[in-house]
A tleap script that builds the chain and sets N, CA, C and O, in Angstrom:
source leaprc.protein.ff14SB
mol = sequence {
  NMET ALA LYS VAL ILE GLU GLY LEU TYR TYR
  SER GLU SER HIE GLU TYR VAL ARG VAL GLU
  GLY ASP PHE GLY PHE ILE GLY ILE SER ASP
  TYR ALA GLN ASN ALA LEU GLY ASN VAL VAL
  TYR VAL ASP MET PRO GLU VAL ASP ASP GLU
  VAL THR ALA GLY GLU GLU PHE GLY ALA VAL
  GLU SER VAL LYS ALA ALA SER ASP LEU ILE
  ALA PRO VAL SER GLY THR VAL VAL GLU VAL
  ASN GLU ALA LEU ASP ASP GLN PRO GLU LEU
  VAL ASN GLN ASP PRO TYR GLU ASN TRP ILE
  VAL LYS VAL GLU LEU ALA ASP LYS THR GLU
  LEU ASP ASN LEU MET GLU GLY LYS ALA TYR
  GLU ALA PHE CYS ASP CLYS
}
set mol.1.N position { 0.638 -0.884 0.391 }
set mol.1.CA position { -0.216 -0.036 -0.207 }
set mol.1.C position { 1.528 1.337 0.127 }
set mol.1.O position { 2.443 1.459 0.943 }
set mol.2.N position { 1.051 1.981 -1.056 }
set mol.2.CA position { 1.037 3.709 -0.596 }
set mol.2.C position { 1.589 4.423 0.043 }
set mol.2.O position { 0.769 5.241 0.461 }
set mol.3.N position { 2.217 4.560 0.278 }
set mol.3.CA position { 1.962 5.729 1.635 }
set mol.3.C position { 0.950 7.910 1.242 }
set mol.3.O position { 0.982 8.809 0.402 }
set mol.4.N position { 0.329 7.596 2.453 }
set mol.4.CA position { -0.361 9.088 1.260 }
set mol.4.C position { -0.353 9.810 2.461 }
set mol.4.O position { -0.479 9.165 3.502 }
set mol.5.N position { -0.192 11.389 2.529 }
set mol.5.CA position { -0.094 11.303 3.873 }
set mol.5.C position { -1.349 12.875 2.969 }
set mol.5.O position { -1.518 13.360 1.850 }
set mol.6.N position { -2.050 13.111 4.804 }
set mol.6.CA position { -3.463 13.977 4.798 }
set mol.6.C position { -2.267 15.013 4.821 }
set mol.6.O position { -1.111 14.877 5.222 }
set mol.7.N position { -2.953 16.146 4.233 }
set mol.7.CA position { -2.763 18.300 4.181 }
set mol.7.C position { -1.949 17.901 2.850 }
set mol.7.O position { -0.827 18.389 2.713 }
set mol.8.N position { -2.342 17.235 2.087 }
set mol.8.CA position { -0.871 17.868 1.075 }
set mol.8.C position { -2.082 17.523 -0.521 }
set mol.8.O position { -3.076 16.876 -0.191 }
set mol.9.N position { -2.029 17.853 -1.872 }
set mol.9.CA position { -3.410 17.709 -2.586 }
set mol.9.C position { -2.607 16.629 -3.668 }
set mol.9.O position { -1.379 16.650 -3.585 }
set mol.10.N position { -3.264 15.610 -4.758 }
set mol.10.CA position { -2.546 14.916 -5.380 }
set mol.10.C position { -3.674 15.401 -6.233 }
set mol.10.O position { -4.841 15.767 -6.089 }
set mol.11.N position { -2.667 15.213 -7.327 }
set mol.11.CA position { -3.368 14.781 -8.906 }
set mol.11.C position { -3.854 13.661 -9.459 }
set mol.11.O position { -2.984 12.835 -9.183 }
set mol.12.N position { -4.918 12.955 -10.229 }
set mol.12.CA position { -4.252 12.058 -10.654 }
set mol.12.C position { -3.815 11.783 -11.739 }
set mol.12.O position { -4.267 10.846 -12.398 }
set mol.13.N position { -2.927 12.482 -12.108 }
set mol.13.CA position { -1.537 12.512 -12.676 }
set mol.13.C position { -0.319 11.468 -11.612 }
set mol.13.O position { 0.698 11.247 -12.269 }
set mol.14.N position { -0.275 10.977 -10.495 }
set mol.14.CA position { 0.171 10.741 -9.009 }
set mol.14.C position { 1.219 12.230 -8.636 }
set mol.14.O position { 2.346 12.017 -8.187 }
set mol.15.N position { 0.986 12.956 -8.747 }
set mol.15.CA position { 2.071 14.636 -8.791 }
set mol.15.C position { 0.702 14.831 -7.037 }
set mol.15.O position { -0.412 14.436 -6.690 }
set mol.16.N position { 1.986 15.797 -6.444 }
set mol.16.CA position { 1.222 15.849 -5.215 }
set mol.16.C position { 1.650 17.056 -5.002 }
set mol.16.O position { 2.801 17.297 -5.365 }
set mol.17.N position { 0.828 18.173 -4.342 }
set mol.17.CA position { 1.589 20.153 -4.127 }
set mol.17.C position { 1.367 19.375 -2.247 }
set mol.17.O position { 0.541 18.555 -1.847 }
set mol.18.N position { 2.872 20.328 -1.257 }
set mol.18.CA position { 2.358 20.846 -0.461 }
set mol.18.C position { 2.449 22.439 -0.660 }
set mol.18.O position { 3.308 23.082 -1.262 }
set mol.19.N position { 1.306 22.882 0.026 }
set mol.19.CA position { 0.859 24.477 0.352 }
set mol.19.C position { 1.752 24.884 1.412 }
set mol.19.O position { 1.466 24.506 2.548 }
set mol.20.N position { 3.139 25.832 1.177 }
set mol.20.CA position { 2.867 26.747 2.574 }
set mol.20.C position { 3.168 28.093 2.018 }
set mol.20.O position { 3.973 28.620 1.251 }
set mol.21.N position { 2.138 28.408 2.768 }
set mol.21.CA position { 2.098 30.068 2.110 }
set mol.21.C position { 1.569 30.760 1.116 }
set mol.21.O position { 0.346 30.878 1.052 }
set mol.22.N position { 2.382 31.321 0.198 }
set mol.22.CA position { 2.453 31.527 -1.437 }
set mol.22.C position { 2.330 30.326 -1.886 }
set mol.22.O position { 1.392 30.104 -2.651 }
set mol.23.N position { 3.220 29.278 -1.536 }
set mol.23.CA position { 4.208 28.529 -2.378 }
set mol.23.C position { 3.779 26.122 -2.196 }
set mol.23.O position { 3.517 25.235 -1.383 }
set mol.24.N position { 4.019 26.381 -3.598 }
set mol.24.CA position { 3.684 24.392 -2.984 }
set mol.24.C position { 5.032 24.013 -3.517 }
set mol.24.O position { 5.923 24.305 -4.315 }
set mol.25.N position { 4.547 22.996 -2.374 }
set mol.25.CA position { 6.159 22.061 -3.622 }
set mol.25.C position { 5.818 20.884 -3.734 }
set mol.25.O position { 5.480 20.003 -2.944 }
set mol.26.N position { 6.019 21.013 -5.433 }
set mol.26.CA position { 5.307 18.947 -5.941 }
set mol.26.C position { 6.293 18.344 -6.241 }
set mol.26.O position { 7.405 18.495 -6.746 }
set mol.27.N position { 5.428 17.371 -5.677 }
set mol.27.CA position { 6.612 16.035 -6.110 }
set mol.27.C position { 5.766 14.934 -6.722 }
set mol.27.O position { 4.650 15.094 -7.216 }
set mol.28.N position { 6.522 13.659 -6.615 }
set mol.28.CA position { 5.433 12.655 -7.149 }
set mol.28.C position { 5.595 11.550 -5.850 }
set mol.28.O position { 6.524 11.055 -5.212 }
set mol.29.N position { 3.411 11.444 -5.870 }
set mol.29.CA position { 3.090 10.259 -5.136 }
set mol.29.C position { 4.074 9.039 -4.250 }
set mol.29.O position { 4.719 8.434 -5.106 }
set mol.30.N position { 4.302 8.648 -3.253 }
set mol.30.CA position { 4.794 7.480 -3.375 }
set mol.30.C position { 4.152 6.199 -4.337 }
set mol.30.O position { 4.603 5.348 -5.104 }
set mol.31.N position { 2.973 6.561 -3.866 }
set mol.31.CA position { 2.169 5.655 -5.177 }
set mol.31.C position { 3.310 5.889 -6.937 }
set mol.31.O position { 3.754 4.941 -7.585 }
set mol.32.N position { 3.496 7.325 -7.274 }
set mol.32.CA position { 3.841 6.789 -8.088 }
set mol.32.C position { 5.603 5.859 -8.308 }
set mol.32.O position { 5.967 5.000 -9.111 }
set mol.33.N position { 6.221 6.472 -7.319 }
set mol.33.CA position { 7.461 6.528 -6.817 }
set mol.33.C position { 7.221 4.820 -7.279 }
set mol.33.O position { 7.677 4.441 -8.358 }
set mol.34.N position { 6.690 4.134 -6.631 }
set mol.34.CA position { 6.369 2.456 -6.855 }
set mol.34.C position { 6.352 1.743 -7.869 }
set mol.34.O position { 7.005 0.740 -8.156 }
set mol.35.N position { 5.469 2.375 -8.482 }
set mol.35.CA position { 5.392 2.249 -10.027 }
set mol.35.C position { 7.059 2.335 -11.570 }
set mol.35.O position { 7.666 1.745 -12.464 }
set mol.36.N position { 6.910 3.527 -10.793 }
set mol.36.CA position { 7.982 3.703 -11.691 }
set mol.36.C position { 9.186 2.657 -11.261 }
set mol.36.O position { 9.734 1.971 -12.124 }
set mol.37.N position { 9.513 2.590 -10.047 }
set mol.37.CA position { 10.949 1.600 -9.780 }
set mol.37.C position { 12.050 2.840 -9.970 }
set mol.37.O position { 12.144 3.988 -10.406 }
set mol.38.N position { 12.674 1.973 -9.447 }
set mol.38.CA position { 14.538 2.852 -9.367 }
set mol.38.C position { 14.647 4.192 -10.462 }
set mol.38.O position { 14.643 3.986 -11.676 }
set mol.39.N position { 14.708 5.050 -10.108 }
set mol.39.CA position { 14.315 6.597 -10.549 }
set mol.39.C position { 16.446 6.407 -10.776 }
set mol.39.O position { 17.381 5.780 -10.277 }
set mol.40.N position { 16.156 7.534 -11.957 }
set mol.40.CA position { 17.524 7.264 -12.448 }
set mol.40.C position { 17.806 8.587 -12.542 }
set mol.40.O position { 18.850 9.010 -12.046 }
set mol.41.N position { 16.805 9.541 -13.277 }
set mol.41.CA position { 16.582 10.739 -13.705 }
set mol.41.C position { 16.052 11.835 -13.992 }
set mol.41.O position { 15.681 12.070 -15.142 }
set mol.42.N position { 15.917 12.724 -12.977 }
set mol.42.CA position { 14.949 13.466 -12.513 }
set mol.42.C position { 14.828 15.056 -13.675 }
set mol.42.O position { 15.501 16.051 -13.407 }
set mol.43.N position { 13.875 15.016 -14.914 }
set mol.43.CA position { 14.325 16.335 -15.606 }
set mol.43.C position { 13.372 17.233 -15.175 }
set mol.43.O position { 12.194 16.921 -15.352 }
set mol.44.N position { 13.714 18.598 -14.489 }
set mol.44.CA position { 13.057 19.343 -13.829 }
set mol.44.C position { 13.442 21.576 -14.925 }
set mol.44.O position { 14.197 22.293 -15.582 }
set mol.45.N position { 12.601 21.470 -14.474 }
set mol.45.CA position { 12.509 23.343 -15.156 }
set mol.45.C position { 13.734 24.263 -14.806 }
set mol.45.O position { 14.673 23.946 -14.075 }
set mol.46.N position { 13.602 25.161 -15.296 }
set mol.46.CA position { 14.585 26.383 -14.222 }
set mol.46.C position { 14.238 26.851 -13.666 }
set mol.46.O position { 13.039 26.751 -13.927 }
set mol.47.N position { 14.330 27.423 -12.929 }
set mol.47.CA position { 13.496 28.409 -12.139 }
set mol.47.C position { 13.223 30.212 -13.083 }
set mol.47.O position { 13.390 30.565 -14.251 }
set mol.48.N position { 12.951 30.624 -12.364 }
set mol.48.CA position { 11.006 31.387 -13.389 }
set mol.48.C position { 11.082 30.779 -14.689 }
set mol.48.O position { 11.204 31.548 -15.642 }
set mol.49.N position { 11.020 29.205 -14.966 }
set mol.49.CA position { 9.365 29.007 -16.174 }
set mol.49.C position { 8.674 29.248 -15.253 }
set mol.49.O position { 8.907 29.496 -14.070 }
set mol.50.N position { 7.259 29.118 -16.189 }
set mol.50.CA position { 6.807 29.309 -15.996 }
set mol.50.C position { 5.773 27.752 -15.945 }
set mol.50.O position { 5.696 27.281 -17.080 }
set mol.51.N position { 4.915 26.815 -14.764 }
set mol.51.CA position { 3.649 25.597 -14.818 }
set mol.51.C position { 2.603 25.894 -15.090 }
set mol.51.O position { 2.503 27.015 -14.591 }
set mol.52.N position { 1.497 25.619 -15.661 }
set mol.52.CA position { 0.526 25.407 -15.402 }
set mol.52.C position { -0.410 23.927 -16.128 }
set mol.52.O position { -0.425 22.962 -16.892 }
set mol.53.N position { -1.216 24.924 -14.938 }
set mol.53.CA position { -2.164 23.199 -14.919 }
set mol.53.C position { -2.289 22.253 -15.462 }
set mol.53.O position { -3.052 22.578 -16.372 }
set mol.54.N position { -1.924 20.496 -15.660 }
set mol.54.CA position { -2.017 20.087 -16.213 }
set mol.54.C position { -1.575 20.406 -17.325 }
set mol.54.O position { -2.279 20.436 -18.334 }
set mol.55.N position { 0.121 20.797 -17.287 }
set mol.55.CA position { 0.112 20.542 -18.717 }
set mol.55.C position { 1.412 19.875 -18.565 }
set mol.55.O position { 1.006 19.045 -17.753 }
set mol.56.N position { 2.838 19.537 -18.725 }
set mol.56.CA position { 3.950 19.140 -18.558 }
set mol.56.C position { 5.161 20.185 -18.154 }
set mol.56.O position { 5.624 21.108 -18.825 }
set mol.57.N position { 5.529 19.717 -16.788 }
set mol.57.CA position { 7.560 20.100 -16.834 }
set mol.57.C position { 7.998 19.712 -16.450 }
set mol.57.O position { 8.447 20.089 -15.368 }
set mol.58.N position { 8.297 18.451 -17.072 }
set mol.58.CA position { 9.120 18.113 -17.096 }
set mol.58.C position { 9.073 16.621 -16.542 }
set mol.58.O position { 8.029 16.444 -15.914 }
set mol.59.N position { 10.140 15.148 -16.599 }
set mol.59.CA position { 9.938 14.202 -16.477 }
set mol.59.C position { 10.787 13.631 -15.717 }
set mol.59.O position { 11.848 14.046 -15.250 }
set mol.60.N position { 9.894 11.982 -15.555 }
set mol.60.CA position { 11.537 10.774 -14.026 }
set mol.60.C position { 11.976 10.043 -15.254 }
set mol.60.O position { 11.645 10.481 -16.356 }
set mol.61.N position { 12.267 9.606 -15.209 }
set mol.61.CA position { 12.703 8.457 -15.602 }
set mol.61.C position { 13.805 7.472 -14.426 }
set mol.61.O position { 14.580 7.644 -13.485 }
set mol.62.N position { 13.149 6.275 -15.364 }
set mol.62.CA position { 13.748 4.813 -13.265 }
set mol.62.C position { 13.820 3.846 -15.395 }
set mol.62.O position { 13.545 3.788 -16.594 }
set mol.63.N position { 14.286 3.500 -14.475 }
set mol.63.CA position { 14.648 2.093 -15.213 }
set mol.63.C position { 13.286 1.049 -15.807 }
set mol.63.O position { 13.455 -0.072 -16.285 }
set mol.64.N position { 12.434 1.486 -15.698 }
set mol.64.CA position { 11.414 0.786 -16.063 }
set mol.64.C position { 11.099 0.930 -17.415 }
set mol.64.O position { 10.917 0.196 -18.386 }
set mol.65.N position { 11.092 2.893 -16.988 }
set mol.65.CA position { 9.717 3.805 -18.184 }
set mol.65.C position { 10.134 5.196 -17.651 }
set mol.65.O position { 10.985 5.361 -16.777 }
set mol.66.N position { 9.608 5.943 -18.123 }
set mol.66.CA position { 9.891 7.558 -18.360 }
set mol.66.C position { 8.352 7.815 -17.979 }
set mol.66.O position { 7.377 7.101 -18.213 }
set mol.67.N position { 8.410 8.726 -17.495 }
set mol.67.CA position { 6.672 9.414 -17.037 }
set mol.67.C position { 6.623 10.889 -17.004 }
set mol.67.O position { 6.982 11.554 -16.033 }
set mol.68.N position { 6.023 11.518 -18.449 }
set mol.68.CA position { 6.478 13.464 -17.815 }
set mol.68.C position { 5.406 13.848 -16.299 }
set mol.68.O position { 4.289 13.653 -15.820 }
set mol.69.N position { 6.513 14.411 -16.088 }
set mol.69.CA position { 5.735 15.170 -14.454 }
set mol.69.C position { 4.284 16.360 -15.324 }
set mol.69.O position { 4.309 17.493 -15.804 }
set mol.70.N position { 3.198 15.302 -15.142 }
set mol.70.CA position { 2.325 17.030 -15.245 }
set mol.70.C position { 1.656 17.992 -14.428 }
set mol.70.O position { 0.892 17.431 -13.642 }
set mol.71.N position { 1.667 19.602 -14.296 }
set mol.71.CA position { 2.303 20.316 -12.850 }
set mol.71.C position { 0.722 20.702 -12.275 }
set mol.71.O position { 0.035 21.589 -12.782 }
set mol.72.N position { 0.272 19.811 -11.058 }
set mol.72.CA position { -1.077 20.071 -10.395 }
set mol.72.C position { -1.539 21.020 -10.012 }
set mol.72.O position { -2.654 21.092 -9.495 }
set mol.73.N position { -0.464 22.295 -10.265 }
set mol.73.CA position { -1.316 24.001 -10.336 }
set mol.73.C position { -0.037 24.726 -10.991 }
set mol.73.O position { 1.060 24.233 -11.252 }
set mol.74.N position { -0.453 25.910 -11.161 }
set mol.74.CA position { 0.158 26.853 -12.120 }
set mol.74.C position { 0.738 27.813 -11.208 }
set mol.74.O position { 0.283 28.081 -10.096 }
set mol.75.N position { 1.816 28.340 -11.767 }
set mol.75.CA position { 2.375 29.059 -10.734 }
set mol.75.C position { 4.052 29.377 -11.676 }
set mol.75.O position { 4.304 28.801 -12.734 }
set mol.76.N position { 4.930 30.295 -11.065 }
set mol.76.CA position { 6.717 30.327 -11.076 }
set mol.76.C position { 7.266 29.929 -10.130 }
set mol.76.O position { 7.316 30.295 -8.956 }
set mol.77.N position { 7.933 28.697 -11.010 }
set mol.77.CA position { 9.051 27.809 -10.398 }
set mol.77.C position { 10.173 29.111 -9.457 }
set mol.77.O position { 11.077 29.910 -9.698 }
set mol.78.N position { 9.853 28.917 -9.013 }
set mol.78.CA position { 11.380 29.490 -7.693 }
set mol.78.C position { 12.525 28.786 -7.467 }
set mol.78.O position { 13.657 29.262 -7.556 }
set mol.79.N position { 12.215 27.488 -7.131 }
set mol.79.CA position { 12.915 27.016 -6.652 }
set mol.79.C position { 13.602 24.953 -7.294 }
set mol.79.O position { 12.738 24.119 -7.021 }
set mol.80.N position { 14.679 24.432 -7.877 }
set mol.80.CA position { 14.612 23.749 -8.213 }
set mol.80.C position { 15.330 22.816 -7.398 }
set mol.80.O position { 16.503 23.002 -7.073 }
set mol.81.N position { 14.267 21.237 -6.865 }
set mol.81.CA position { 15.048 20.374 -5.761 }
set mol.81.C position { 16.539 20.396 -6.512 }
set mol.81.O position { 15.790 20.759 -7.420 }
set mol.82.N position { 17.877 20.372 -7.039 }
set mol.82.CA position { 19.135 20.965 -6.591 }
set mol.82.C position { 19.769 18.898 -7.400 }
set mol.82.O position { 20.080 18.284 -8.420 }
set mol.83.N position { 19.432 18.723 -5.003 }
set mol.83.CA position { 20.265 16.813 -4.932 }
set mol.83.C position { 19.052 16.293 -5.861 }
set mol.83.O position { 19.312 15.176 -6.306 }
set mol.84.N position { 18.499 16.512 -6.045 }
set mol.84.CA position { 17.913 15.339 -7.889 }
set mol.84.C position { 18.260 15.006 -8.449 }
set mol.84.O position { 17.814 14.012 -9.022 }
set mol.85.N position { 19.924 15.888 -8.880 }
set mol.85.CA position { 20.843 16.034 -10.214 }
set mol.85.C position { 21.506 15.060 -10.131 }
set mol.85.O position { 22.114 14.560 -11.077 }
set mol.86.N position { 21.491 14.617 -8.923 }
set mol.86.CA position { 23.499 14.213 -8.449 }
set mol.86.C position { 22.238 12.500 -7.789 }
set mol.86.O position { 22.253 11.418 -8.376 }
set mol.87.N position { 21.566 12.731 -6.836 }
set mol.87.CA position { 20.687 11.511 -6.549 }
set mol.87.C position { 19.394 11.278 -6.784 }
set mol.87.O position { 18.614 11.070 -5.854 }
set mol.88.N position { 18.928 11.289 -8.350 }
set mol.88.CA position { 18.065 10.829 -8.517 }
set mol.88.C position { 16.798 10.399 -7.886 }
set mol.88.O position { 15.701 10.955 -7.939 }
set mol.89.N position { 17.087 9.486 -7.376 }
set mol.89.CA position { 16.950 7.522 -5.676 }
set mol.89.C position { 16.115 8.569 -4.842 }
set mol.89.O position { 14.980 8.254 -4.484 }
set mol.90.N position { 16.573 9.651 -4.561 }
set mol.90.CA position { 15.973 10.216 -3.282 }
set mol.90.C position { 14.318 10.129 -3.623 }
set mol.90.O position { 13.618 9.442 -2.880 }
set mol.91.N position { 13.801 10.737 -4.596 }
set mol.91.CA position { 12.670 10.069 -4.723 }
set mol.91.C position { 11.679 9.070 -4.474 }
set mol.91.O position { 10.480 9.060 -4.195 }
set mol.92.N position { 13.069 7.786 -4.773 }
set mol.92.CA position { 12.506 6.566 -4.455 }
set mol.92.C position { 12.638 6.077 -2.815 }
set mol.92.O position { 12.333 4.979 -2.349 }
set mol.93.N position { 13.402 7.708 -1.843 }
set mol.93.CA position { 13.321 6.959 -0.711 }
set mol.93.C position { 12.163 7.721 0.598 }
set mol.93.O position { 11.739 7.261 1.658 }
set mol.94.N position { 11.953 9.027 -0.080 }
set mol.94.CA position { 11.494 9.353 0.486 }
set mol.94.C position { 10.317 10.206 -0.573 }
set mol.94.O position { 9.940 11.274 -0.090 }
set mol.95.N position { 9.825 9.910 -1.690 }
set mol.95.CA position { 9.164 11.549 -2.001 }
set mol.95.C position { 8.157 12.928 -2.009 }
set mol.95.O position { 7.735 13.706 -2.865 }
set mol.96.N position { 7.985 12.693 -0.001 }
set mol.96.CA position { 7.629 13.896 0.191 }
set mol.96.C position { 8.701 15.077 0.552 }
set mol.96.O position { 8.523 16.286 0.405 }
set mol.97.N position { 10.140 14.255 1.185 }
set mol.97.CA position { 10.715 14.593 2.000 }
set mol.97.C position { 11.600 15.496 0.242 }
set mol.97.O position { 11.848 16.701 0.192 }
set mol.98.N position { 11.854 14.615 -0.793 }
set mol.98.CA position { 12.110 15.183 -1.863 }
set mol.98.C position { 11.552 15.156 -2.810 }
set mol.98.O position { 11.487 14.232 -3.621 }
set mol.99.N position { 10.563 17.230 -2.873 }
set mol.99.CA position { 9.887 17.215 -3.437 }
set mol.99.C position { 10.790 17.408 -5.305 }
set mol.99.O position { 11.825 16.762 -5.465 }
set mol.100.N position { 10.266 18.292 -6.497 }
set mol.100.CA position { 11.125 18.366 -7.512 }
set mol.100.C position { 11.309 19.025 -7.567 }
set mol.100.O position { 12.482 19.258 -7.859 }
set mol.101.N position { 10.018 20.561 -7.271 }
set mol.101.CA position { 10.063 22.325 -7.499 }
set mol.101.C position { 9.273 22.398 -6.320 }
set mol.101.O position { 8.472 21.682 -5.718 }
set mol.102.N position { 10.057 24.109 -6.154 }
set mol.102.CA position { 8.739 24.695 -5.369 }
set mol.102.C position { 8.300 25.793 -6.318 }
set mol.102.O position { 9.267 26.045 -7.036 }
set mol.103.N position { 7.002 26.748 -6.716 }
set mol.103.CA position { 6.611 27.115 -6.652 }
set mol.103.C position { 5.570 27.732 -6.153 }
set mol.103.O position { 4.694 27.327 -5.389 }
set mol.104.N position { 5.885 29.580 -7.062 }
set mol.104.CA position { 4.901 30.310 -6.458 }
set mol.104.C position { 3.287 30.329 -7.530 }
set mol.104.O position { 3.090 30.485 -8.735 }
set mol.105.N position { 2.345 30.072 -6.283 }
set mol.105.CA position { 1.135 29.770 -6.695 }
set mol.105.C position { 0.984 30.955 -7.818 }
set mol.105.O position { 1.482 32.075 -7.936 }
set mol.106.N position { 0.257 30.341 -8.422 }
set mol.106.CA position { -0.252 31.625 -9.153 }
set mol.106.C position { -2.087 31.592 -9.563 }
set mol.106.O position { -2.574 32.308 -10.439 }
set mol.107.N position { -2.813 30.698 -8.796 }
set mol.107.CA position { -4.375 30.827 -7.772 }
set mol.107.C position { -4.671 29.633 -7.596 }
set mol.107.O position { -4.827 28.644 -8.311 }
set mol.108.N position { -4.747 29.966 -6.124 }
set mol.108.CA position { -4.373 29.121 -4.792 }
set mol.108.C position { -6.161 27.926 -5.099 }
set mol.108.O position { -6.350 26.789 -4.666 }
set mol.109.N position { -7.255 28.906 -6.075 }
set mol.109.CA position { -8.495 28.272 -6.477 }
set mol.109.C position { -8.279 27.374 -7.062 }
set mol.109.O position { -9.243 26.949 -7.700 }
set mol.110.N position { -7.084 26.665 -7.176 }
set mol.110.CA position { -6.748 25.155 -8.575 }
set mol.110.C position { -6.422 24.182 -8.093 }
set mol.110.O position { -6.288 23.065 -8.593 }
set mol.111.N position { -6.144 24.829 -6.236 }
set mol.111.CA position { -6.363 23.890 -5.176 }
set mol.111.C position { -7.061 22.328 -5.452 }
set mol.111.O position { -6.681 21.157 -5.437 }
set mol.112.N position { -8.546 23.222 -5.757 }
set mol.112.CA position { -10.414 22.851 -5.476 }
set mol.112.C position { -9.754 21.964 -6.598 }
set mol.112.O position { -9.574 20.985 -5.873 }
set mol.113.N position { -9.242 21.552 -7.856 }
set mol.113.CA position { -8.935 20.713 -8.677 }
set mol.113.C position { -8.679 18.970 -8.180 }
set mol.113.O position { -9.210 17.885 -8.418 }
set mol.114.N position { -7.769 19.387 -7.527 }
set mol.114.CA position { -6.891 18.200 -6.954 }
set mol.114.C position { -7.714 17.326 -5.510 }
set mol.114.O position { -8.576 17.829 -4.790 }
set mol.115.N position { -7.170 15.994 -5.400 }
set mol.115.CA position { -7.912 15.332 -4.206 }
set mol.115.C position { -7.238 16.218 -2.796 }
set mol.115.O position { -6.537 17.224 -2.698 }
set mol.116.N position { -7.805 15.342 -1.886 }
set mol.116.CA position { -6.860 15.292 -0.654 }
set mol.116.C position { -6.571 13.453 -0.304 }
set mol.116.O position { -6.907 12.364 -0.770 }
set mol.117.N position { -6.084 13.779 0.350 }
set mol.117.CA position { -5.361 12.721 1.255 }
set mol.117.C position { -6.562 11.289 0.927 }
set mol.117.O position { -6.602 10.494 -0.012 }
set mol.118.N position { -7.376 11.424 2.074 }
set mol.118.CA position { -8.639 10.154 1.520 }
set mol.118.C position { -9.260 9.805 0.178 }
set mol.118.O position { -9.875 8.758 -0.024 }
set mol.119.N position { -9.058 10.749 -0.718 }
set mol.119.CA position { -9.845 10.200 -1.614 }
set mol.119.C position { -8.583 10.346 -2.979 }
set mol.119.O position { -9.003 10.142 -4.118 }
set mol.120.N position { -6.966 10.724 -2.777 }
set mol.120.CA position { -6.437 10.221 -3.628 }
set mol.120.C position { -5.715 8.811 -2.588 }
set mol.120.O position { -4.753 8.154 -2.986 }
set mol.121.N position { -6.070 8.685 -1.904 }
set mol.121.CA position { -5.934 7.371 -1.469 }
set mol.121.C position { -6.972 5.854 -2.180 }
set mol.121.O position { -6.495 4.737 -2.383 }
set mol.122.N position { -8.561 6.303 -2.459 }
set mol.122.CA position { -9.481 6.021 -2.912 }
set mol.122.C position { -9.325 5.798 -4.340 }
set mol.122.O position { -9.999 5.026 -5.022 }
set mol.123.N position { -7.993 6.841 -4.884 }
set mol.123.CA position { -9.178 6.729 -6.369 }
set mol.123.C position { -7.042 5.697 -7.059 }
set mol.123.O position { -6.743 5.024 -8.046 }
set mol.124.N position { -6.194 6.219 -5.766 }
set mol.124.CA position { -4.760 4.629 -5.592 }
set mol.124.C position { -5.836 3.488 -6.026 }
set mol.124.O position { -5.676 2.915 -7.104 }
set mol.125.N position { -7.205 3.081 -4.973 }
set mol.125.CA position { -7.260 1.241 -4.787 }
set mol.125.C position { -7.923 1.088 -5.827 }
set mol.125.O position { -8.194 -0.026 -6.275 }
set mol.126.N position { -8.312 2.276 -6.406 }
set mol.126.CA position { -9.164 1.981 -7.284 }
set mol.126.C position { -8.353 0.822 -8.748 }
set mol.126.O position { -9.048 0.439 -9.689 }
savepdb mol mol.pdb
quit
């Protein structure tokens, strides 16, 4: 069973957002990292890039597959997790600690389109 954290917002494409003030930390869920297997590369946008909810902003590559990262919310990238450049496997070790990008949220109402923990858990069980 994948670990689901309450208080985060989840998308159907298995990205999460942890909101802190006007910022969102975006990563992939435990379910996603389990499905991918050993992550070998994380393709991230640049600082100051715009991400748009529902659109691709990067990719995660594993020994099994490559998977596009779909932004759960819109915003401006203010930080990328540079540790993943050298250690992409951190995503497998703890996907919730090892977020991929930090964005300044453009529109917090977009969070209403995402699932909270219990709903995401039910979605993954289907």
